[in-house]
Short mmCIF file of C-alpha atoms in Angstrom, two decimals:
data_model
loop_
_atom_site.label_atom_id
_atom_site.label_comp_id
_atom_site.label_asym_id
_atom_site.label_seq_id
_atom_site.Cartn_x
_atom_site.Cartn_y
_atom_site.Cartn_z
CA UNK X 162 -17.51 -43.92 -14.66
CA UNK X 163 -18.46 -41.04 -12.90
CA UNK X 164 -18.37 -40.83 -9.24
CA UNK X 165 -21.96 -39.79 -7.16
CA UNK X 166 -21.11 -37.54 -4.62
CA UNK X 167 -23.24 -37.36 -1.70
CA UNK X 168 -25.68 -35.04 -1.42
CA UNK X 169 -24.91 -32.34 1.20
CA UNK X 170 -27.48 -31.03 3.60
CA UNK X 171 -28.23 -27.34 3.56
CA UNK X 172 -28.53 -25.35 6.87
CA UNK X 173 -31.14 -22.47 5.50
CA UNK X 174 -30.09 -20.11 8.39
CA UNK X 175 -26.49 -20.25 7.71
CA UNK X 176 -27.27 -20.01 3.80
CA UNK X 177 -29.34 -16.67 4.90
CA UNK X 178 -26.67 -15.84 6.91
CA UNK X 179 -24.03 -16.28 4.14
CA UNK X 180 -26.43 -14.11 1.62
CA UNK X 181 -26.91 -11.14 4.17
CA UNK X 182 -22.78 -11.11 4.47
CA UNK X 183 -22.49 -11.12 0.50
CA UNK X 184 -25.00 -8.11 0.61
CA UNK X 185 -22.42 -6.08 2.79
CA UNK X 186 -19.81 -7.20 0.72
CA UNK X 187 -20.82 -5.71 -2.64
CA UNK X 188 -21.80 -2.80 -0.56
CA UNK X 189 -18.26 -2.34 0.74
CA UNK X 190 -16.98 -3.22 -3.09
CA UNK X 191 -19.57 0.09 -3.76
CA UNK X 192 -18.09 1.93 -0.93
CA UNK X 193 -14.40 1.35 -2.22
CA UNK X 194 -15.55 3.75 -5.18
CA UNK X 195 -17.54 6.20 -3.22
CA UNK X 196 -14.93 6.70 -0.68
CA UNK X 197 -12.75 7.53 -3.63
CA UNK X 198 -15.34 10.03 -4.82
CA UNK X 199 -15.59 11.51 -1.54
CA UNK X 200 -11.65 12.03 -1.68
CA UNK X 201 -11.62 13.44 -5.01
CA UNK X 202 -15.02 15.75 -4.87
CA UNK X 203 -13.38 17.19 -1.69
CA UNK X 204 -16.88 16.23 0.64
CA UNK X 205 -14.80 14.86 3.44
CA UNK X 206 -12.78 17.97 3.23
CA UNK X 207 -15.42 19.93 2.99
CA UNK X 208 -16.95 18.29 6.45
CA UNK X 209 -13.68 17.31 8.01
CA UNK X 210 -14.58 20.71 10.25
CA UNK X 211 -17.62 18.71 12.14
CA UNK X 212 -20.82 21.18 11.65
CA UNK X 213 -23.56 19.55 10.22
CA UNK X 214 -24.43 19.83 6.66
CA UNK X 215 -27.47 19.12 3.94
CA UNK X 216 -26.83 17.81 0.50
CA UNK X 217 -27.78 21.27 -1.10
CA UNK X 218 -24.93 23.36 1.01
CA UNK X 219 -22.04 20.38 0.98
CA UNK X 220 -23.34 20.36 -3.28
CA UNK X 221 -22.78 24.23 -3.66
CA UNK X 222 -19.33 24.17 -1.23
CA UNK X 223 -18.07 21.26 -3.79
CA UNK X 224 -19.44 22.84 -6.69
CA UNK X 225 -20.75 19.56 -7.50
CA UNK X 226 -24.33 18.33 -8.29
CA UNK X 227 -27.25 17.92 -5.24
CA UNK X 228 -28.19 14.69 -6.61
CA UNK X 229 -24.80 13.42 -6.56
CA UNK X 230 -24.62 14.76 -2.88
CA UNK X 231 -27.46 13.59 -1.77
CA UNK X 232 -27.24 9.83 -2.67
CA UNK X 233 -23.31 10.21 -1.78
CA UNK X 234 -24.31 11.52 1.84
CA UNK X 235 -27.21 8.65 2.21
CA UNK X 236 -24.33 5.66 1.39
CA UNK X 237 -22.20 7.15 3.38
CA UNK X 238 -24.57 7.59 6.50
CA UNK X 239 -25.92 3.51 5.76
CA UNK X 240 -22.13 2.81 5.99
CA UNK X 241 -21.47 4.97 9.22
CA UNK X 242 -19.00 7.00 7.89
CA UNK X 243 -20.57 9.88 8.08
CA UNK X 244 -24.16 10.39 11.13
CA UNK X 245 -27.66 11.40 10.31
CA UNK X 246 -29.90 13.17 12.19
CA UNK X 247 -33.82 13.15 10.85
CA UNK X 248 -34.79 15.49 12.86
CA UNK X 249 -32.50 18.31 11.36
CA UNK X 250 -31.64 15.91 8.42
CA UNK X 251 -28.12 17.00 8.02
CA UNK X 252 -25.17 14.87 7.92
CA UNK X 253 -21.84 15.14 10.20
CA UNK X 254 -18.64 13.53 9.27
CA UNK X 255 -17.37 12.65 13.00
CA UNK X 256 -13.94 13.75 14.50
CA UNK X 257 -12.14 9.98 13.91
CA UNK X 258 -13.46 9.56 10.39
CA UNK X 259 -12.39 13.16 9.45
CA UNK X 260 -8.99 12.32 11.13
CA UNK X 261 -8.35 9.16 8.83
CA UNK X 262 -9.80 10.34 5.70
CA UNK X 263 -8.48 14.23 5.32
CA UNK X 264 -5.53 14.30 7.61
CA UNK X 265 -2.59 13.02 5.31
CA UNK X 266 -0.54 13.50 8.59
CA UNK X 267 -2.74 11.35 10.40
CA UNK X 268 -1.15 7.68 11.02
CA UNK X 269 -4.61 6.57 9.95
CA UNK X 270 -5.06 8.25 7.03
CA UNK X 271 -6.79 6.14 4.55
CA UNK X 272 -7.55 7.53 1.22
CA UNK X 273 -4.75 6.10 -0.52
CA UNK X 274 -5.30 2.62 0.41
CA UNK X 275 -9.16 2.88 -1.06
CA UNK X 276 -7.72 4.51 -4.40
CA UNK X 277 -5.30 1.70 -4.68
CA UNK X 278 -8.09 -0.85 -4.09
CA UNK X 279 -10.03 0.99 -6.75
CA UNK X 280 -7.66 1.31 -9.47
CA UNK X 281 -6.36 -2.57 -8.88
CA UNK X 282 -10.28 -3.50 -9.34
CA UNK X 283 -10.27 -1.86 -12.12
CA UNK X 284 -7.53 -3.72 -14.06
CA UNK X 285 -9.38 -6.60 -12.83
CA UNK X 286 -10.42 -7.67 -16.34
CA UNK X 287 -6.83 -7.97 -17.44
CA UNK X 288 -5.98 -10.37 -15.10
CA UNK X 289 -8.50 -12.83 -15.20
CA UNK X 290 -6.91 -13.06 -18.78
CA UNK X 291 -3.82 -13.61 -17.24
CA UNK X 292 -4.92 -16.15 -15.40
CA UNK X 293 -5.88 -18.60 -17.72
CA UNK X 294 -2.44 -18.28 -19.71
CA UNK X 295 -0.41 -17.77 -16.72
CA UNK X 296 1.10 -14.72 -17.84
CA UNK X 297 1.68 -11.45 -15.94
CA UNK X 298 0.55 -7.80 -15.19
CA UNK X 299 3.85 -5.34 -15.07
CA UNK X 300 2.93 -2.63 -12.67
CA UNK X 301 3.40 -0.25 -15.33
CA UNK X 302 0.92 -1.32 -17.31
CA UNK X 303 -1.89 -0.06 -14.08
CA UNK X 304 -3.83 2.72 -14.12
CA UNK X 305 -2.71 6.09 -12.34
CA UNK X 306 -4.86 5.05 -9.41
CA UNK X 307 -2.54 1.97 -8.41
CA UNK X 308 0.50 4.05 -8.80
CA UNK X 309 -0.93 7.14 -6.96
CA UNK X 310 -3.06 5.47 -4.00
CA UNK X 311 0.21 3.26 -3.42
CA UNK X 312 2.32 6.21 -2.50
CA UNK X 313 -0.29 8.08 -0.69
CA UNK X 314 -1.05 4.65 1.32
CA UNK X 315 2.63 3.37 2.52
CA UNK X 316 4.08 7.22 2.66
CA UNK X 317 0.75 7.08 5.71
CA UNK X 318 2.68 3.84 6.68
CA UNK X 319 6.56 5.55 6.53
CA UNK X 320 5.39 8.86 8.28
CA UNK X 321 4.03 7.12 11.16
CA UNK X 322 6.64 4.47 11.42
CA UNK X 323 10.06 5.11 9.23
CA UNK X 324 11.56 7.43 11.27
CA UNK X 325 10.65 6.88 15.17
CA UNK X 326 10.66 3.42 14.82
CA UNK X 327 12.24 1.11 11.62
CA UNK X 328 15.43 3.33 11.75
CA UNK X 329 16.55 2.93 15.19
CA UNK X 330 15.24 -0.21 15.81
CA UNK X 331 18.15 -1.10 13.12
CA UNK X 332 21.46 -1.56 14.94
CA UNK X 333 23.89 1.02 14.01
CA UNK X 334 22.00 2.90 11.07
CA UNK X 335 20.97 5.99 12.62
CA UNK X 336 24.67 6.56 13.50
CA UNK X 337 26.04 6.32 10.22
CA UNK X 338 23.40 8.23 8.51
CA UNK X 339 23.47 10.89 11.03
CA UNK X 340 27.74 11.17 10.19
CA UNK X 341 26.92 11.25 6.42
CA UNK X 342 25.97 7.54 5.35
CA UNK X 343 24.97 6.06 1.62
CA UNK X 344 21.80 4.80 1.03
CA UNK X 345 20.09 3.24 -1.98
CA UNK X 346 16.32 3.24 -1.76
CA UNK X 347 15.27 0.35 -3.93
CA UNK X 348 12.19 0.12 -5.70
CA UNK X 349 11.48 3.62 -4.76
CA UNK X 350 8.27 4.30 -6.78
CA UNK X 351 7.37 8.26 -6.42
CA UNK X 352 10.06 8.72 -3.43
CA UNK X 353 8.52 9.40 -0.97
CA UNK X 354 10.70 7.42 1.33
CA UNK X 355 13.77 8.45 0.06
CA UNK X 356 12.78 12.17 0.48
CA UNK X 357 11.27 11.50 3.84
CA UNK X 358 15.01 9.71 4.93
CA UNK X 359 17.09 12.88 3.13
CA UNK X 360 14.83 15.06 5.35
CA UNK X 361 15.72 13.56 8.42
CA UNK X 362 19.63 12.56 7.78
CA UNK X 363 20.78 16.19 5.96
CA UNK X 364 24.50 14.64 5.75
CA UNK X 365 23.85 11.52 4.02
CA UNK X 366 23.42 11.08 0.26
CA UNK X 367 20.50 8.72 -1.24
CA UNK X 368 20.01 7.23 -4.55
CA UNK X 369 16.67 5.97 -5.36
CA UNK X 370 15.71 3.71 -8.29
CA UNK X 371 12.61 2.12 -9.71
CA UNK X 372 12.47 0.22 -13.41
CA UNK X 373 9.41 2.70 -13.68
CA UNK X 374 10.37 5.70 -15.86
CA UNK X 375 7.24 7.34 -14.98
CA UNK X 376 7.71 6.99 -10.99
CA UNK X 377 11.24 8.11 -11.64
CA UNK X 378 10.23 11.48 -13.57
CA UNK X 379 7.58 11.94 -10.62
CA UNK X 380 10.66 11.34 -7.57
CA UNK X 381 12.73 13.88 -9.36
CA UNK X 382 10.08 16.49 -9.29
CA UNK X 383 9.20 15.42 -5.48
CA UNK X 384 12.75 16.11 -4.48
CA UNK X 385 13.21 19.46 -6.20
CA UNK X 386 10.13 20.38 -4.56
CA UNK X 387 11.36 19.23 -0.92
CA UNK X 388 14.81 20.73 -1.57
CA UNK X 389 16.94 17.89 -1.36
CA UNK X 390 18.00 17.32 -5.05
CA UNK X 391 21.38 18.15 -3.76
CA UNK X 392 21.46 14.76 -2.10
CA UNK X 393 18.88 12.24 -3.89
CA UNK X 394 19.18 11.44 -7.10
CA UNK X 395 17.00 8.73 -8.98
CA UNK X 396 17.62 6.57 -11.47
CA UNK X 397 15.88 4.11 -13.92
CA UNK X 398 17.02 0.85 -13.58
CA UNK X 399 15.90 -2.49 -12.21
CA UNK X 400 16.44 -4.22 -8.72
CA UNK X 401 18.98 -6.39 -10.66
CA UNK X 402 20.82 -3.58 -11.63
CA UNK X 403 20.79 -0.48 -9.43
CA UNK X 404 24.19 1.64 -9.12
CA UNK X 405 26.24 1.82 -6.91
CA UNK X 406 28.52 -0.01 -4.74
CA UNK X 407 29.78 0.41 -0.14
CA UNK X 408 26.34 1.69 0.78
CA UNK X 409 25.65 1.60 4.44
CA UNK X 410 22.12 0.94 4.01
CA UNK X 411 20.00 -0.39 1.31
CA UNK X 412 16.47 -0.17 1.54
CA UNK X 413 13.36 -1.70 0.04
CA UNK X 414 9.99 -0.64 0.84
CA UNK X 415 7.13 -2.98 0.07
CA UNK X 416 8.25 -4.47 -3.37
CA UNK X 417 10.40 -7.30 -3.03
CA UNK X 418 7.71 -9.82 -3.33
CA UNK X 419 6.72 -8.04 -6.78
CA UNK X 420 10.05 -8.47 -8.09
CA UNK X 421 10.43 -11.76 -10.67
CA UNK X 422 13.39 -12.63 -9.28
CA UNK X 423 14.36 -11.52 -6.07
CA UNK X 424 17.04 -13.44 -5.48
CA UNK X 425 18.76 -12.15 -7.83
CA UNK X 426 17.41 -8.51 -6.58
CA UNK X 427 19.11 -9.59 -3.11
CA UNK X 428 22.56 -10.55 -4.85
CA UNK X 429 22.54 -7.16 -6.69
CA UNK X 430 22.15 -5.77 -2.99
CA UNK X 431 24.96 -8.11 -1.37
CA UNK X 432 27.41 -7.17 -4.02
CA UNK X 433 26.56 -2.99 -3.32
CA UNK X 434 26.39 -3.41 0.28
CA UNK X 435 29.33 -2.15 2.85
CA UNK X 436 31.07 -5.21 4.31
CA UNK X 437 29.20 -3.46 8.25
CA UNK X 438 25.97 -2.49 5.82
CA UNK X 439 22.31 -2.59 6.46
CA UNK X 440 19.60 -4.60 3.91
CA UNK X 441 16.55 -3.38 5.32
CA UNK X 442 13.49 -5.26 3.83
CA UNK X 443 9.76 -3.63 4.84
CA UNK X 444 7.01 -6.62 3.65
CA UNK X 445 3.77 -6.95 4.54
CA UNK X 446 2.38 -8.03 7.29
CA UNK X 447 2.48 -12.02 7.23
CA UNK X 448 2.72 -15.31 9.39
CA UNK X 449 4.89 -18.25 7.43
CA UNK X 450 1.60 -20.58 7.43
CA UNK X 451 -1.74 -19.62 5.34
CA UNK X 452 -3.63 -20.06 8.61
CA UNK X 453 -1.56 -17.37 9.93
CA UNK X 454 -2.85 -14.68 7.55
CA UNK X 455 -6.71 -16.08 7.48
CA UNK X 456 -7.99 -12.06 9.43
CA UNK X 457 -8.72 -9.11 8.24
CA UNK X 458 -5.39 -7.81 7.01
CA UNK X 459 -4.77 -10.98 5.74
CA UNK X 460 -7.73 -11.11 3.46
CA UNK X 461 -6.87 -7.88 2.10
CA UNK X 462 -3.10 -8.27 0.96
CA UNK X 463 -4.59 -12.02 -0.34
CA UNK X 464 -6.58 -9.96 -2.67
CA UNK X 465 -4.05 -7.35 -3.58
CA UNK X 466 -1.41 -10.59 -3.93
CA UNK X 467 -4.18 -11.85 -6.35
CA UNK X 468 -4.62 -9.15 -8.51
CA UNK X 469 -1.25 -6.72 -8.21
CA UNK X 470 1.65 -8.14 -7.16
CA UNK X 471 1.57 -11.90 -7.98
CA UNK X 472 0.97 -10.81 -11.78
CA UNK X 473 3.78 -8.04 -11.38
CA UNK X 474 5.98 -10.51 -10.43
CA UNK X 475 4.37 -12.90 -13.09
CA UNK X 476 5.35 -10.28 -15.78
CA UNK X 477 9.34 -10.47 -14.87
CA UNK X 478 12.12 -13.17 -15.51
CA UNK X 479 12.02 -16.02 -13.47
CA UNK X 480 8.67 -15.30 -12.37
CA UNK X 481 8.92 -16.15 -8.62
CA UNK X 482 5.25 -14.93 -7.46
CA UNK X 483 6.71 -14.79 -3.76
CA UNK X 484 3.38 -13.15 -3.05
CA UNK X 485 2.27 -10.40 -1.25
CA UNK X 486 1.94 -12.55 1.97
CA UNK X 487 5.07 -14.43 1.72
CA UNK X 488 6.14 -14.24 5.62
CA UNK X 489 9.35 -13.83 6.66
CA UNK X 490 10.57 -17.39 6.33
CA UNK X 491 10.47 -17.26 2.90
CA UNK X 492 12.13 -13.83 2.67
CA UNK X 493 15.05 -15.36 5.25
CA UNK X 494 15.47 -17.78 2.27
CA UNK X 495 15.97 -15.22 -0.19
CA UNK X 496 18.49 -13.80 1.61
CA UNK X 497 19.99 -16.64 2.64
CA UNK X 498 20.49 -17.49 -1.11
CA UNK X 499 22.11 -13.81 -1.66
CA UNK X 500 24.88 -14.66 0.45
CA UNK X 501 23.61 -13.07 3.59
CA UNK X 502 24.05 -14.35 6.92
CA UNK X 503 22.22 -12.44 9.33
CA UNK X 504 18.16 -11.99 9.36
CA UNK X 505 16.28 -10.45 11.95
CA UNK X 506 12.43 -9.42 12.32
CA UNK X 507 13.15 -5.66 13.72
CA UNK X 508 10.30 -4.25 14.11
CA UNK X 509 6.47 -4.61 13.32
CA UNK X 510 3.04 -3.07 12.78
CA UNK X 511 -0.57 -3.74 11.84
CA UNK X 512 0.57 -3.82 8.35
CA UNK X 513 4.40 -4.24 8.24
CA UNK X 514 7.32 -6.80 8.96
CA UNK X 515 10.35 -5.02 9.27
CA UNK X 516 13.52 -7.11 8.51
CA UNK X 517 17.08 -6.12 9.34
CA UNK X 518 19.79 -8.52 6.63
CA UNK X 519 23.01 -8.18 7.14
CA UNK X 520 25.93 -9.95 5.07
#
């Protein structure tokens, strides 16, 4: 027999409400896209130097078409990333926008993180397939966007933070690397923290890897380019497997949650670790409790969790799904597991835990 629920009352303002809120979200879903555009047409560079401009001069500066422009320009005023003023009806990108979305030095540099958010809503199909089976997503099979607007979005993260802050808040590492230390750089995607560590630390030696042949091929080329192929190599091989054996630090930069089995990733680390080593683990920003991650940040590594890295992990052995806000209790546990002994929250940011695991 089926059960009669009771009817619920509906408050019509806070249905309104609730309906003028879903309108700015599918406008921000647009935005993702246009902000994207705007990266890749080069119209915030082309404004990043503040004078005002019309759609016809920022359309013949891009060598794109007015139309485009125009509507581009009108979105992007609506959204307040860029002012408007009808009496002149031009279009300024202000000084703190232009800062975070054409200064790749900037610590707020954001273009990345909308690419990433692009391309991941673009595989979106794919994984509501998934979802019904229960099968996973490898991050190989993404679209360049994912790959490319992750690097340009955590190397933002390890310019600002990796080297003033992570490193020496780790007892003991800056020391070692600074005498000529060994560090593997797991998980290492394009490189870009690996090169960004050989640059600082000119008498260590660093070996990257990533199960990613693609990434790989694009870290070698990286490294040439920066001049310190003497130093880094990179290999193909999984988390499981890297080579190597007495480094003084291992590092993993915003992947162990995607791994299948990170346990065993964190085994493979305590056997290749010195005895006095260094396991440091950067995560994502998260409390241990789902009310801890219900804010803005939150709601954005929920959805990347969602559609990234729980079906990367999904797409592995063992199949863990740790997900992308898995707080550090649950990464104490994994290394706890591995053998290790000592856990520590190091240091922290808007969008990072920084753990320091020692055996």
């Amino acid at each position: 027999m089926t059960e009669t629920l009771p009817q619920r009352t509906i408050d019509p303002d806070a249905l309104m409400s609730f309906v003028f809120r879903a309108v700015d979200e599918v406008g921000a879903t647009l935005n993702t896209a246009l902000v994207v555009m705007g990266d890749k047409l080069g119209y915030y560079t082309a404004m990043a130097d503040g004078r005002p401009t019309t759609p016809a001069e920022l359309a013949e500066q891009t060598r794109t078409s007015e139309h485009y422009a125009r509507e581009w320009l009108n979105n992007q005023a609506a959204g307040g990333y860029v002012t408007y003023d009808p009496q002149t009806r031009r279009y300024t990108l202000p000084a703190e926008q232009a800062a975070a979305l054409t200064d790749p030095t900037s610590p707020a540099y954001l273009p990345g993180f909308f690419q990433i958010a692009l391309g991941t809503v673009r595989d979106a199909p794919e994984i509501f397939a998934a979802a019904r089976d229960g099968d996973g997503i490898g991050w190989h099979a993404h679209n360049g966007d994912v790959h490319h607007g992750t690097e340009r979005f955590f190397r933002t993260m390890y310019n600002a933070h990796l080297l003033t802050e992570w490193i020496p808040a780790l007892e003991g590492v800056a020391a070692k690397l600074q005498a000529g230390g060994r560090v593997a750089d797991v998980g290492c995607g394009h490189g870009a923290s690996t090169i960004l560590l050989a640059q600082a630390f000119p008498n260590a030696t660093f070996v990257g890897s990533d199960y990613h042949a693609e990434s790989i091929e694009v870290a070698r080329e990286r490294a040439a380019a920066a001049g310190v192929d003497d130093r880094v190599t990179f290999e193909v091989a999984a988390a499981s497997d890297f080579s190597g054996t007495d480094y003084d630090l291992v590092a993993m930069f915003d992947c162990l949650h995607d791994m299948g089995d990170p346990v065993g990733a964190a085994r493979q680390v305590r056997g290749a670790i010195a005895d006095d080593g260094t396991w440091m683990v950067v995560e994502p920003m998260a409390g241990d409790h789902v009310e801890d991650n219900l804010n803005t940040v939150g709601r954005a590594f929920y959805g990347f969790s969602t559609l990234l890295c729980t079906p990367a992990s999904l797409s592995q052995d063992v199949g863990l799904a740790l997900g992308t806000q898995a707080g550090p209790a649950k990464i104490r546990d994994v290394s706890t597991a591995a053998g290790f002994t000592a856990f520590r929250t190091a240091a922290t940011t808007p969008f990072n835990n920084v753990f320091e695991i020692r055996p």
